[in-house]
Amino acid sequence: MRPKKISTPNELSDRDRDRWERHKQSNRDRETETRRT
């Protein structure tokens, strides 16, 4: 097993990548909401 190292989505497992994508998406939505207000 390789040591767990989070650096880029390419190195993440599928589950972690999904969480990563969702996290980025939520951050992006939050930024747009804040900017829109």
XYZ file of C-alpha atoms in Angstrom:
37
model
C 0.000 0.000 0.000
C 1.218 3.444 -0.840
C 1.258 6.073 1.914
C -1.817 8.243 1.794
C -0.824 11.585 0.333
C -3.361 14.137 -0.824
C -1.867 16.489 -3.362
C -3.740 16.258 -6.638
C -7.105 14.667 -7.516
C -5.260 12.274 -9.841
C -3.600 10.643 -6.868
C -6.797 10.290 -4.875
C -9.003 7.256 -4.777
C -12.372 7.414 -6.505
C -14.216 8.153 -3.289
C -11.742 10.840 -2.242
C -11.810 12.334 -5.705
C -15.589 12.520 -5.600
C -15.443 14.249 -2.225
C -12.715 16.559 -3.568
C -14.817 17.533 -6.588
C -17.870 18.105 -4.428
C -15.796 20.217 -2.043
C -14.461 22.393 -4.852
C -17.943 22.715 -6.335
C -19.454 23.754 -2.999
C -16.679 26.303 -2.483
C -17.247 27.690 -5.950
C -20.990 27.973 -5.328
C -20.379 29.663 -2.001
C -18.018 32.163 -3.640
C -20.512 33.028 -6.346
C -23.276 33.422 -3.759
C -21.146 35.736 -1.644
C -20.114 37.707 -4.698
C -23.707 37.950 -5.902
C -24.944 39.358 -2.586
